[in-house]
CSV table of C-alpha atoms in Angstrom, one decimal:
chain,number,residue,atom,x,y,z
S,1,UNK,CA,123.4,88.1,-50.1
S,2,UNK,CA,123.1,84.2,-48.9
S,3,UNK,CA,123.7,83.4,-45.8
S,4,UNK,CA,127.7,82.2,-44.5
S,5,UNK,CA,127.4,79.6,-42.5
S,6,UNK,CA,129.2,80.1,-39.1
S,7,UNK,CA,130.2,77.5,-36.7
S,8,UNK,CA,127.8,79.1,-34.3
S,9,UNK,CA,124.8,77.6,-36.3
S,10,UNK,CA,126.1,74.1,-34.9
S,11,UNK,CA,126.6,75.1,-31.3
S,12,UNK,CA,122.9,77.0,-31.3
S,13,UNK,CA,121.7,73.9,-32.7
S,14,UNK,CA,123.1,71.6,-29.9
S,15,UNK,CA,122.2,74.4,-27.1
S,16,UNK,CA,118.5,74.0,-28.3
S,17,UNK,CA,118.4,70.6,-27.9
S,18,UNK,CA,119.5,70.8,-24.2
S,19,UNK,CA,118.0,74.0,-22.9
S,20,UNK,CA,114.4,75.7,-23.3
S,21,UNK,CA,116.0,78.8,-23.7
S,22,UNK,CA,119.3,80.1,-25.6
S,23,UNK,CA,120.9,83.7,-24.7
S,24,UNK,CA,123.3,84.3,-27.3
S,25,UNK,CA,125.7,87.4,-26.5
S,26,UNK,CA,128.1,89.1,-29.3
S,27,UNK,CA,129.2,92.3,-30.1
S,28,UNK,CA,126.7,95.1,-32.1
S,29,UNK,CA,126.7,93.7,-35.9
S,30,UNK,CA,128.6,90.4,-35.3
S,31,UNK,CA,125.5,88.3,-36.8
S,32,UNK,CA,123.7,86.7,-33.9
S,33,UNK,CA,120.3,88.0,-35.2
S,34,UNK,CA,121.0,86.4,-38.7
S,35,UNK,CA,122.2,83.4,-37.2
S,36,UNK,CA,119.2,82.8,-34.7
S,37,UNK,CA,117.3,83.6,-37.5
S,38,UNK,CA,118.1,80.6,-39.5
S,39,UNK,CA,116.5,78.3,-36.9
S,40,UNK,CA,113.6,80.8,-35.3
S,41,UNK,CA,109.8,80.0,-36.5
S,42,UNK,CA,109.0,84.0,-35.6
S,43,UNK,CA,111.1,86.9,-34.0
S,44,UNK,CA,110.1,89.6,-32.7
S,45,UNK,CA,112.8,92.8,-32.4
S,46,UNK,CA,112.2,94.7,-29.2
S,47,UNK,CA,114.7,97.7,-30.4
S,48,UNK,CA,112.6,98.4,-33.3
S,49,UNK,CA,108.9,96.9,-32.8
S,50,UNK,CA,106.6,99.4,-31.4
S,51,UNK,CA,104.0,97.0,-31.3
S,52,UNK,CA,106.3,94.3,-29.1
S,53,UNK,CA,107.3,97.5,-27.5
S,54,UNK,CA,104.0,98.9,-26.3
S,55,UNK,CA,102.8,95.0,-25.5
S,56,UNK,CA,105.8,95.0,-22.9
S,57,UNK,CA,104.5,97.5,-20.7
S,58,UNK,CA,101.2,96.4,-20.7
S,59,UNK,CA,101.2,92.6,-21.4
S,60,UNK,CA,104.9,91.1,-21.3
S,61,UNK,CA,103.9,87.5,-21.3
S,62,UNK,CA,102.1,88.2,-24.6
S,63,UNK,CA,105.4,89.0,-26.7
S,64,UNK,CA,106.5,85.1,-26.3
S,65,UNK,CA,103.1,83.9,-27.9
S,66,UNK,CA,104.1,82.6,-31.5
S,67,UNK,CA,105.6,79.7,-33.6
S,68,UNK,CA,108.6,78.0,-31.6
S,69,UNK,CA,111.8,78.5,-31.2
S,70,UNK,CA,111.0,82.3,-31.0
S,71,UNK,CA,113.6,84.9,-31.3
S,72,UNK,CA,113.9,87.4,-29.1
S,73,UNK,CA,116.2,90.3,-30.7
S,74,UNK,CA,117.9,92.5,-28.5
S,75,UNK,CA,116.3,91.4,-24.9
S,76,UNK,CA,118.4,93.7,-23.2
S,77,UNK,CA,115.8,96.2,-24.1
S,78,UNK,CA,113.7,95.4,-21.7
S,79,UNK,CA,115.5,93.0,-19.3
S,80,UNK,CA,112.8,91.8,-17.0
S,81,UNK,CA,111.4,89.4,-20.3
S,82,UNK,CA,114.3,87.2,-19.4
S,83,UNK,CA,112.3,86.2,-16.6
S,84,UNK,CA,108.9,86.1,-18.5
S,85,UNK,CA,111.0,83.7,-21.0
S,86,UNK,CA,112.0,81.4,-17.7
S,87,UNK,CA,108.4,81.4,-16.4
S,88,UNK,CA,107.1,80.3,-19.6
S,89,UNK,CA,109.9,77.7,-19.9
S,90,UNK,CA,108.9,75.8,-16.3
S,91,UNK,CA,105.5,75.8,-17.4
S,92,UNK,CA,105.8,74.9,-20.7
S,93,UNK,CA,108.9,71.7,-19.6
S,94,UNK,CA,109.8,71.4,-23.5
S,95,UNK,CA,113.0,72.3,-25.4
S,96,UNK,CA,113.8,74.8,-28.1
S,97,UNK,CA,111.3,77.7,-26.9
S,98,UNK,CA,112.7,80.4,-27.1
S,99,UNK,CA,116.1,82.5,-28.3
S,100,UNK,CA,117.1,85.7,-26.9
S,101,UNK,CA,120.2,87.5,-28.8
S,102,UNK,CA,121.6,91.1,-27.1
S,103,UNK,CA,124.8,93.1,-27.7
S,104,UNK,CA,124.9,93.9,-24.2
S,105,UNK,CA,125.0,93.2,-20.5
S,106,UNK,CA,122.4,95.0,-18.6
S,107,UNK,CA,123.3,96.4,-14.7
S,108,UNK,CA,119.7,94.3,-14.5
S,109,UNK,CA,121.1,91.4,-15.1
S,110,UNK,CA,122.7,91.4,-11.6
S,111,UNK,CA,118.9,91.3,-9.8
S,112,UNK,CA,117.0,88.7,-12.6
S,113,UNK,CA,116.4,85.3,-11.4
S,114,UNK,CA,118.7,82.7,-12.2
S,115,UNK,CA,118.3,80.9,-15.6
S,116,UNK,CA,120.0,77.9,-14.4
S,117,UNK,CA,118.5,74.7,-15.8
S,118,UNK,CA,116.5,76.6,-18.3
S,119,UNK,CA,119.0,78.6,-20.3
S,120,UNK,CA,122.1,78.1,-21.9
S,121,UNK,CA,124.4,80.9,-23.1
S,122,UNK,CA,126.6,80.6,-26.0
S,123,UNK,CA,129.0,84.0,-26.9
S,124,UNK,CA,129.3,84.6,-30.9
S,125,UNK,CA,132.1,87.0,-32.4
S,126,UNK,CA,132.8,88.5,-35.4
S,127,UNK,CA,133.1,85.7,-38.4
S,128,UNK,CA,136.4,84.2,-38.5
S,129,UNK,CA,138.8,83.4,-41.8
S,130,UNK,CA,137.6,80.2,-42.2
S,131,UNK,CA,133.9,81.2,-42.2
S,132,UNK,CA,134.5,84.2,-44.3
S,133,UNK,CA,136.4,82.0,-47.0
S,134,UNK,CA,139.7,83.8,-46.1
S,135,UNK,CA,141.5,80.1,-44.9
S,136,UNK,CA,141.8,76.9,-47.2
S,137,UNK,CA,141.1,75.0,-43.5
S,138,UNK,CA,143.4,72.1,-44.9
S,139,UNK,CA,144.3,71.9,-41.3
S,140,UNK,CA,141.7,71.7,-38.2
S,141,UNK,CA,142.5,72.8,-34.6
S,142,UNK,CA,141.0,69.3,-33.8
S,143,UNK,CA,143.2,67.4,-36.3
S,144,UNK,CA,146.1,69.2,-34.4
S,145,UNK,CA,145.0,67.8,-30.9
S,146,UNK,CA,144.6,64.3,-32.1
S,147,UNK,CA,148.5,65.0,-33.2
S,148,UNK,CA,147.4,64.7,-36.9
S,149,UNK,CA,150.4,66.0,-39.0
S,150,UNK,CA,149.6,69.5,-40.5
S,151,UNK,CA,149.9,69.4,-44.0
S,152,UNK,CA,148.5,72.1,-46.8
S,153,UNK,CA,149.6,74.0,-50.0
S,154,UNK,CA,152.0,77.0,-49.9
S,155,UNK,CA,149.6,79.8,-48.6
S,156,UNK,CA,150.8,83.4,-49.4
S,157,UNK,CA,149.3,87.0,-47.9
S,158,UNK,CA,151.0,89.6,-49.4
S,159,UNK,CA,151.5,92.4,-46.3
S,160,UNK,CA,148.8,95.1,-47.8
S,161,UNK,CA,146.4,91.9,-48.6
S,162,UNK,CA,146.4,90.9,-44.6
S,163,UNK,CA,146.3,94.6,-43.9
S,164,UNK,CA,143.2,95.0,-45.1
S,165,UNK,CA,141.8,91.7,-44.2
S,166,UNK,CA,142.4,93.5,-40.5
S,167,UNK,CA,140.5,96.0,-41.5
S,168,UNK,CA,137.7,94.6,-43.0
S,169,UNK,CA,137.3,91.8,-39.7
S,170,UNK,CA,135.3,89.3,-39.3
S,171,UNK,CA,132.1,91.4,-40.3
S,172,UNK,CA,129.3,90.1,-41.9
S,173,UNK,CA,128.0,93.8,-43.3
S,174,UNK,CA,131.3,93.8,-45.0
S,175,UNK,CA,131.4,91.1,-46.9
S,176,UNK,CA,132.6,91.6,-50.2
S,177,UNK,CA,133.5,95.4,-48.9
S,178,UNK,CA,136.8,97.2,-50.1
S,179,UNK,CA,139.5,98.6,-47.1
S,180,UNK,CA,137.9,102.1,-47.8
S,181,UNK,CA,134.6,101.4,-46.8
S,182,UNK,CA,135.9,99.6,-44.0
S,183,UNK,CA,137.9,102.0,-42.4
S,184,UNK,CA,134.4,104.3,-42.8
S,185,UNK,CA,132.4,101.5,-41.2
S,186,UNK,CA,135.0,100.8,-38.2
S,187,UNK,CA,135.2,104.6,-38.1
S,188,UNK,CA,131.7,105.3,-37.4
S,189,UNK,CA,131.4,102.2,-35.3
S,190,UNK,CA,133.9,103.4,-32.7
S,191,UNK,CA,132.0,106.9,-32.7
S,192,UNK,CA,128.8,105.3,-32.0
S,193,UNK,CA,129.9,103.4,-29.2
S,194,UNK,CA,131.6,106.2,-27.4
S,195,UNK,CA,129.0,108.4,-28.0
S,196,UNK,CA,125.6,106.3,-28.0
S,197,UNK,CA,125.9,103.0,-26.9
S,198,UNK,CA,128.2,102.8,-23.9
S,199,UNK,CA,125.7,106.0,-22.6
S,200,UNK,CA,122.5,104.0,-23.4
S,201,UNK,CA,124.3,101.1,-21.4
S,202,UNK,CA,125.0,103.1,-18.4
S,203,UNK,CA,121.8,104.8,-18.2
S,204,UNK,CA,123.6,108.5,-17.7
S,205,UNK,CA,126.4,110.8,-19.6
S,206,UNK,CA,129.9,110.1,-20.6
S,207,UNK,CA,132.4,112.3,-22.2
S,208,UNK,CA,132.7,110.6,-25.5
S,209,UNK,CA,136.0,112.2,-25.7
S,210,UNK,CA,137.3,110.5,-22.8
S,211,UNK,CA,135.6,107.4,-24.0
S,212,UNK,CA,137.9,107.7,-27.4
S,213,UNK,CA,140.9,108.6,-25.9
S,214,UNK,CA,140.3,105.5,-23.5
S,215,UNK,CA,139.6,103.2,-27.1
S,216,UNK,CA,142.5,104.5,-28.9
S,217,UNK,CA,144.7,103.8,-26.2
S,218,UNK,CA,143.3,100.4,-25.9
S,219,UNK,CA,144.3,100.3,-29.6
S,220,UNK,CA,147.5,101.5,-29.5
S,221,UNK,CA,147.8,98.5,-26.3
S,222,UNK,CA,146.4,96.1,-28.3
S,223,UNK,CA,147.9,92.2,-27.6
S,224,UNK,CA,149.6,94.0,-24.4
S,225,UNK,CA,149.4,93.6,-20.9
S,226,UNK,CA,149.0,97.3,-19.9
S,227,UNK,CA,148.0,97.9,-16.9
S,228,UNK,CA,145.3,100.6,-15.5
S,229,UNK,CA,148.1,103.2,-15.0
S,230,UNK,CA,150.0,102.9,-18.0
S,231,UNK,CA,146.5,103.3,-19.9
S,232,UNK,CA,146.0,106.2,-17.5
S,233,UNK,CA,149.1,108.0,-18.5
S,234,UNK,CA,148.8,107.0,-21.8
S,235,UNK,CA,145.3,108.7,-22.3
S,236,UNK,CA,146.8,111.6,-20.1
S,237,UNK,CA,149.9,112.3,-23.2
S,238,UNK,CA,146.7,112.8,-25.6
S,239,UNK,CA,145.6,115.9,-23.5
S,240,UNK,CA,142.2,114.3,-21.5
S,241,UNK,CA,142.9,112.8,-17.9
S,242,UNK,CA,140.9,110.2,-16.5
S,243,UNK,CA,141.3,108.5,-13.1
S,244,UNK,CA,142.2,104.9,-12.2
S,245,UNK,CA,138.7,104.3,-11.1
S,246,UNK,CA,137.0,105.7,-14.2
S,247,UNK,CA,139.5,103.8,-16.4
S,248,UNK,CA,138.1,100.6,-14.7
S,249,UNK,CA,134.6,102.1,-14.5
S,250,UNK,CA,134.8,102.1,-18.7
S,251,UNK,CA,136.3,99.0,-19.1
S,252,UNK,CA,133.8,97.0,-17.6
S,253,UNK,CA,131.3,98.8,-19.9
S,254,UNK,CA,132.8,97.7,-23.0
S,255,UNK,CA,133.1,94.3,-21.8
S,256,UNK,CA,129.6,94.3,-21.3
S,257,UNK,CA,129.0,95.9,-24.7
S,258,UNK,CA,131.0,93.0,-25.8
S,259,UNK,CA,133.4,94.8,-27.9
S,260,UNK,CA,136.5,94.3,-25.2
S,261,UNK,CA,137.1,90.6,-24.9
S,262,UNK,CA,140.2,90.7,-22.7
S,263,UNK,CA,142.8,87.6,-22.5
S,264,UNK,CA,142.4,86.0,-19.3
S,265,UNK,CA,146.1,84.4,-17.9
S,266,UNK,CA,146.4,80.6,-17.8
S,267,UNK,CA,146.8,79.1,-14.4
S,268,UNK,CA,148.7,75.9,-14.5
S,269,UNK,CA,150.8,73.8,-12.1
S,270,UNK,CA,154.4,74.5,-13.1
S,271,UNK,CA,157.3,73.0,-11.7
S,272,UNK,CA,160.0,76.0,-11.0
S,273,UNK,CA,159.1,78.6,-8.5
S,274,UNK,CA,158.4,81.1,-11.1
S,275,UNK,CA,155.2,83.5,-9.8
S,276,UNK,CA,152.7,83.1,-12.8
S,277,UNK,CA,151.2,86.8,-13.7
S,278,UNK,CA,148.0,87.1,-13.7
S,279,UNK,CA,146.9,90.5,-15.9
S,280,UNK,CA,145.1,90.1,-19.0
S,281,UNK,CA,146.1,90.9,-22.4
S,282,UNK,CA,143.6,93.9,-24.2
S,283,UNK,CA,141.8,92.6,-27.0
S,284,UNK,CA,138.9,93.8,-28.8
S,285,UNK,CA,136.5,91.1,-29.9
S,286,UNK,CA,137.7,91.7,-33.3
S,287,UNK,CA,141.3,93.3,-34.0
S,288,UNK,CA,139.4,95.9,-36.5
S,289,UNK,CA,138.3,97.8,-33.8
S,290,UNK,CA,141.8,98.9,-33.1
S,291,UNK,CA,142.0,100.2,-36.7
S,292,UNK,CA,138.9,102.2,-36.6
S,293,UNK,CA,139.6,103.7,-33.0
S,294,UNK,CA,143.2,105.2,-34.4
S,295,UNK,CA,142.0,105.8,-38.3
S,296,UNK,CA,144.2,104.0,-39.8
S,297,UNK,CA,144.9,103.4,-43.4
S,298,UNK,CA,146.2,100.5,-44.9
S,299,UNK,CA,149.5,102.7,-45.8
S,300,UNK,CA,149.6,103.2,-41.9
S,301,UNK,CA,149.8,99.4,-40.5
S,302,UNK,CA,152.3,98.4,-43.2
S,303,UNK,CA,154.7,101.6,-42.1
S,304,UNK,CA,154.9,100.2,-38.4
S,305,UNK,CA,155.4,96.2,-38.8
S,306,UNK,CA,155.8,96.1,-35.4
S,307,UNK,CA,152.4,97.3,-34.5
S,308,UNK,CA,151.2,95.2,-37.6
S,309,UNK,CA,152.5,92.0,-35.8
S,310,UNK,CA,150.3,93.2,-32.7
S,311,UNK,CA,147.1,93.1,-34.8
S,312,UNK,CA,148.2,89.9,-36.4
S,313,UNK,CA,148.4,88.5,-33.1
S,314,UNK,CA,145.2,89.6,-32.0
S,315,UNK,CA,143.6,88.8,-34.9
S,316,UNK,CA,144.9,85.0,-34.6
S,317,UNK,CA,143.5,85.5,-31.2
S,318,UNK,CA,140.0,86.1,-32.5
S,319,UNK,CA,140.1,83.4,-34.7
S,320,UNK,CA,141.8,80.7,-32.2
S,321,UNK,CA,138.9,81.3,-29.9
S,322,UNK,CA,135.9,80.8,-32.7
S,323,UNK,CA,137.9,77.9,-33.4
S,324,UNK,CA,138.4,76.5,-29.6
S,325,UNK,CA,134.6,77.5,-29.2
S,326,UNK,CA,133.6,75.3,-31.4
S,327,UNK,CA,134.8,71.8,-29.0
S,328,UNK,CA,134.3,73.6,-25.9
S,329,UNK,CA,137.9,75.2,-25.3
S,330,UNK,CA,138.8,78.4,-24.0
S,331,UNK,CA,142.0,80.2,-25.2
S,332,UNK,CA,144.1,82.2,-22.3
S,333,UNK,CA,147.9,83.8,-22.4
S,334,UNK,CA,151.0,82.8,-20.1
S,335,UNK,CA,153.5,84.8,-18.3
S,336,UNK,CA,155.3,84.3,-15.5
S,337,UNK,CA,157.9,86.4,-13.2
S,338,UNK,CA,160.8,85.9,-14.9
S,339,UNK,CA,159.1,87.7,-18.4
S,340,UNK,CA,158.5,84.3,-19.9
S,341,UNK,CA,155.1,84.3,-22.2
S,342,UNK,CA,153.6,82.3,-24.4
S,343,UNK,CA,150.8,84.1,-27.0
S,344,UNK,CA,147.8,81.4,-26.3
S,345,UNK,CA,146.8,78.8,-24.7
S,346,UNK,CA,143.8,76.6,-25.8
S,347,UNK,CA,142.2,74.3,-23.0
S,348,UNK,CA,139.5,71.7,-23.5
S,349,UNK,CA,136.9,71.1,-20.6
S,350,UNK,CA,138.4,67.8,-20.3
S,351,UNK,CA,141.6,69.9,-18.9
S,352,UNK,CA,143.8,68.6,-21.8
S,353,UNK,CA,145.8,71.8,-23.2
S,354,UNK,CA,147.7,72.7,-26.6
S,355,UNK,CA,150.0,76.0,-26.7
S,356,UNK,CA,150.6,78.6,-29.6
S,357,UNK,CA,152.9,81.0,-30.4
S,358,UNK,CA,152.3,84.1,-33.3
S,359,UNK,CA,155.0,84.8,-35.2
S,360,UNK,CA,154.1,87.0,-38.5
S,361,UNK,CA,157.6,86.9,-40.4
S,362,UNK,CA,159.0,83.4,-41.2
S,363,UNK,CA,162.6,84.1,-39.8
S,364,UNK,CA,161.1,84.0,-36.0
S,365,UNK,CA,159.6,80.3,-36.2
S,366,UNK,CA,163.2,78.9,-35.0
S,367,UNK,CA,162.6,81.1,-32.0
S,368,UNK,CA,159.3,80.6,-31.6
S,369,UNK,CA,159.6,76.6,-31.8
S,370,UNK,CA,162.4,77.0,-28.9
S,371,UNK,CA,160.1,79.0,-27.2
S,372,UNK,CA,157.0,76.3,-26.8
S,373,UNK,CA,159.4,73.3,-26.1
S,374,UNK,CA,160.7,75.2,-23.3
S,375,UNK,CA,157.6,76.1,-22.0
S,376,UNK,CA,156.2,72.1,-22.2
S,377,UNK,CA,159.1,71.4,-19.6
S,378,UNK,CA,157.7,74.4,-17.9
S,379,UNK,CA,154.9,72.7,-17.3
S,380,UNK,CA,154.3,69.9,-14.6
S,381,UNK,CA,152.9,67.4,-16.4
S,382,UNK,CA,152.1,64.8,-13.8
S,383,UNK,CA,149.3,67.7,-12.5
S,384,UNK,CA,148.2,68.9,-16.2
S,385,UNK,CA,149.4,66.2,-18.8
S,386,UNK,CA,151.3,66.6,-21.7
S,387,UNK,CA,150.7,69.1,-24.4
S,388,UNK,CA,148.1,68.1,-26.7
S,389,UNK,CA,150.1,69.9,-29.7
S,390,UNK,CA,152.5,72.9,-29.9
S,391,UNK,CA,151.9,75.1,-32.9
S,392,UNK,CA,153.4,78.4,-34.4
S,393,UNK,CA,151.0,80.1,-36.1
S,394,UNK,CA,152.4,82.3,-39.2
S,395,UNK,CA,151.2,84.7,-41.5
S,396,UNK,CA,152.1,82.7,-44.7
S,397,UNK,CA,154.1,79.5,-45.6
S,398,UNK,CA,152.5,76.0,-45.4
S,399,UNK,CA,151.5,74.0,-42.6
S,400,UNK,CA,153.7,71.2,-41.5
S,401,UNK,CA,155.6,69.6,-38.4
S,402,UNK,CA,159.1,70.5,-38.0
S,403,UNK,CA,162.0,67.8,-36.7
S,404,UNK,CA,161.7,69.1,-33.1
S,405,UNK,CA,158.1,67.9,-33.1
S,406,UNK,CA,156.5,71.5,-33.2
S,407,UNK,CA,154.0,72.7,-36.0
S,408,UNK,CA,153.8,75.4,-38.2
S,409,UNK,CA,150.8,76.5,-39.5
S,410,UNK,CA,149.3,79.6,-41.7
S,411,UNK,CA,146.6,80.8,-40.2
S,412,UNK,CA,144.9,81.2,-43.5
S,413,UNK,CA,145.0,77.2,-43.3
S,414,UNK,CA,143.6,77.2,-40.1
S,415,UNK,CA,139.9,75.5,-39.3
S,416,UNK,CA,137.8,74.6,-36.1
């Protein structure tokens, strides 16, 4: 199958032009080998090459020798090349040397020697709609900044088609796959990294059980704020107990296996006394995670809507943040003491900001649309500056700019 082009291959690009090293990071299977690949002149895979593998314990300098920019795969491996790779970049003061791609955070990483000046790390996720030819892209998160009006054809998902889109992802091995074989791939995904990869991670034994139960009550949290206790007792109903601490202790582990991408709260000036929360909302890195962890069929989603508009969410979610990537934005959520949330928040490194709301069913856009303009008087906008653009984000429908001022777009008309 041809390569998709991802708006990662730009950003890689760029970082090599900057930086004598790249460190991409992304979840097992979300395509940062293929994607390095495009640009590396030779690769050598550390998880896999015996050869590269046996050199490493006897020679470590000699696995950087080859064509430039050489790729790395799966550093983590063997963590103390990352500070072969920096050696070599002082020495050798050029760009584009060398790219190292890992799927997850070693406890090393804590003792290596800073990369500062010599790498640069870019994050890669699952392949969003756009990139997977799933959104028209008639309208561009940038076009919405510059307060472009949305415009695009009637875009329509029937419910069971965007049911299994969730369950398909933003996978590159699926491709072309059915919603059977990917509820067998998320499946077996899920297994592996309760019982393999969070245990090759942590260098000693974990109940995969409790691991599971912890997942699937992620899943059934998903797009929530759930705190460490209600997880707890949540995981506690489905006959396994684990304590606060080891709730935490597993958390941080799949953050570092990438697969949990939590959603950080948004810290603005505001200009009521309102306390601003500060949890973040569960996500996985993509919303198909969720589907494998609990099993569930296509049948399944579309008999709770409710917890189909959670996905939804989350999958926007995925999607906004490829999207915000791509100029340098992050994407957070709002809340504040008095219950009052907004679903994302995109900011720009040059501190400008744009909101969103996700609203699956066309019926809730009034709401929604109320929703943003309040929070926009919310915000003190002497301190942060006016809203770049406020935008509900729907499920189907077309893209276009209501009479209060607020957008409404698809997200299967949504681009970078």
């Amino acid at each position: 199958m041809a390569y998709q082009k991802r708006f990662a291959d730009k950003i890689l690009q760029d970082r090599l032009k900057d930086s004598g090293a790249v460190l991409i990071q992304g979840a097992k299977g979300c395509g940062k080998t293929e994607t390095a690949t495009q640009v590396a002149k030779s690769v050598t895979h550390l998880d896999v090459d015996d050869d590269a593998r046996f050199r490493m314990e006897v020679d470590p300098k000699s696995v950087l020798a080859g064509p430039v920019p050489k790729l790395i795969d799966e550093w983590q491996e063997y963590p103390q090349i990352w500070n072969y790779v920096r050696r070599e970049v002082d020495n050798r003061k050029k760009k584009a040397q060398f790219i190292l791609t890992g799927s997850a955070n070693p406890q090393e990483r804590a003792r290596l020697h800073s990369g500062a000046g010599r790498f640069s790390v870019m994050k890669m996720r699952p392949m969003s709609l756009y990139e997977k030819g799933w959104s028209t892209g008639e309208v561009s998160l940038a076009g919405l900044s510059k307060g472009k009006v949305p415009k695009s054809e009637q875009v329509e998902f029937k419910l069971e088609t965007l049911a299994e889109k969730l369950t398909l992802g933003g996978w590159p091995s699926l491709l072309g796959a059915g919603g059977r074989r990917a509820l067998r791939f998320m499946q077996d995904y899920v297994s592996l990294l309760a019982e393999i990869d969070i245990n090759r991670l942590a260098g000693k034994k974990r109940d995969p059980r409790k691991v599971m139960r912890l997942l699937q009550s992620l899943a059934r949290n998903i797009s929530t704020e759930a705190s460490v206790k209600s997880l707890a007792k949540d995981v506690d109903g489905s006959g396994v107990t684990l304590a606060d601490e080891t709730i935490t202790e597993y958390l941080e582990a799949l953050e570092r296996l990438m697969t949990l991408e939590q959603l950080p709260a948004w810290s603005p000036h505001i200009r009521s006394a309102d306390t601003l929360r500060k949890a973040p909302k569960h996500h996985f890195v993509d919303p198909s995670l969720a589907i494998g962890a609990l099993g569930l069929s296509i049948d399944k989603i579309l008999a709770d809507l409710n917890y189909f508009g959670l996905l939804f969410e989350s999958l926007v979610i995925r999607d906004l943040r490829i999207y915000a990537e791509a100029h340098g934005g992050n994407v957070y959520h709002y809340r504040d003491s008095r219950n009052f949330e907004i679903d994302a928040v995109v900011e720009y490194p040059d501190n400008t900001w744009a909101a969103f709301e996700v609203k699956m069913g066309f019926n809730a856009q009034d709401e929604a649309a109320a929703n943003l303009l309040k929070f926009a008087k919310k915000i003190d906008q002497e301190k942060m500056g006016p809203p770049l653009s406020l935008t509900v984000i729907s499920a189907n429908g077309f893209a276009c700019r209501r009479k209060d001022g607020v957008n409404v777009v698809p997200l299967s008309a949504l681009t970078a």
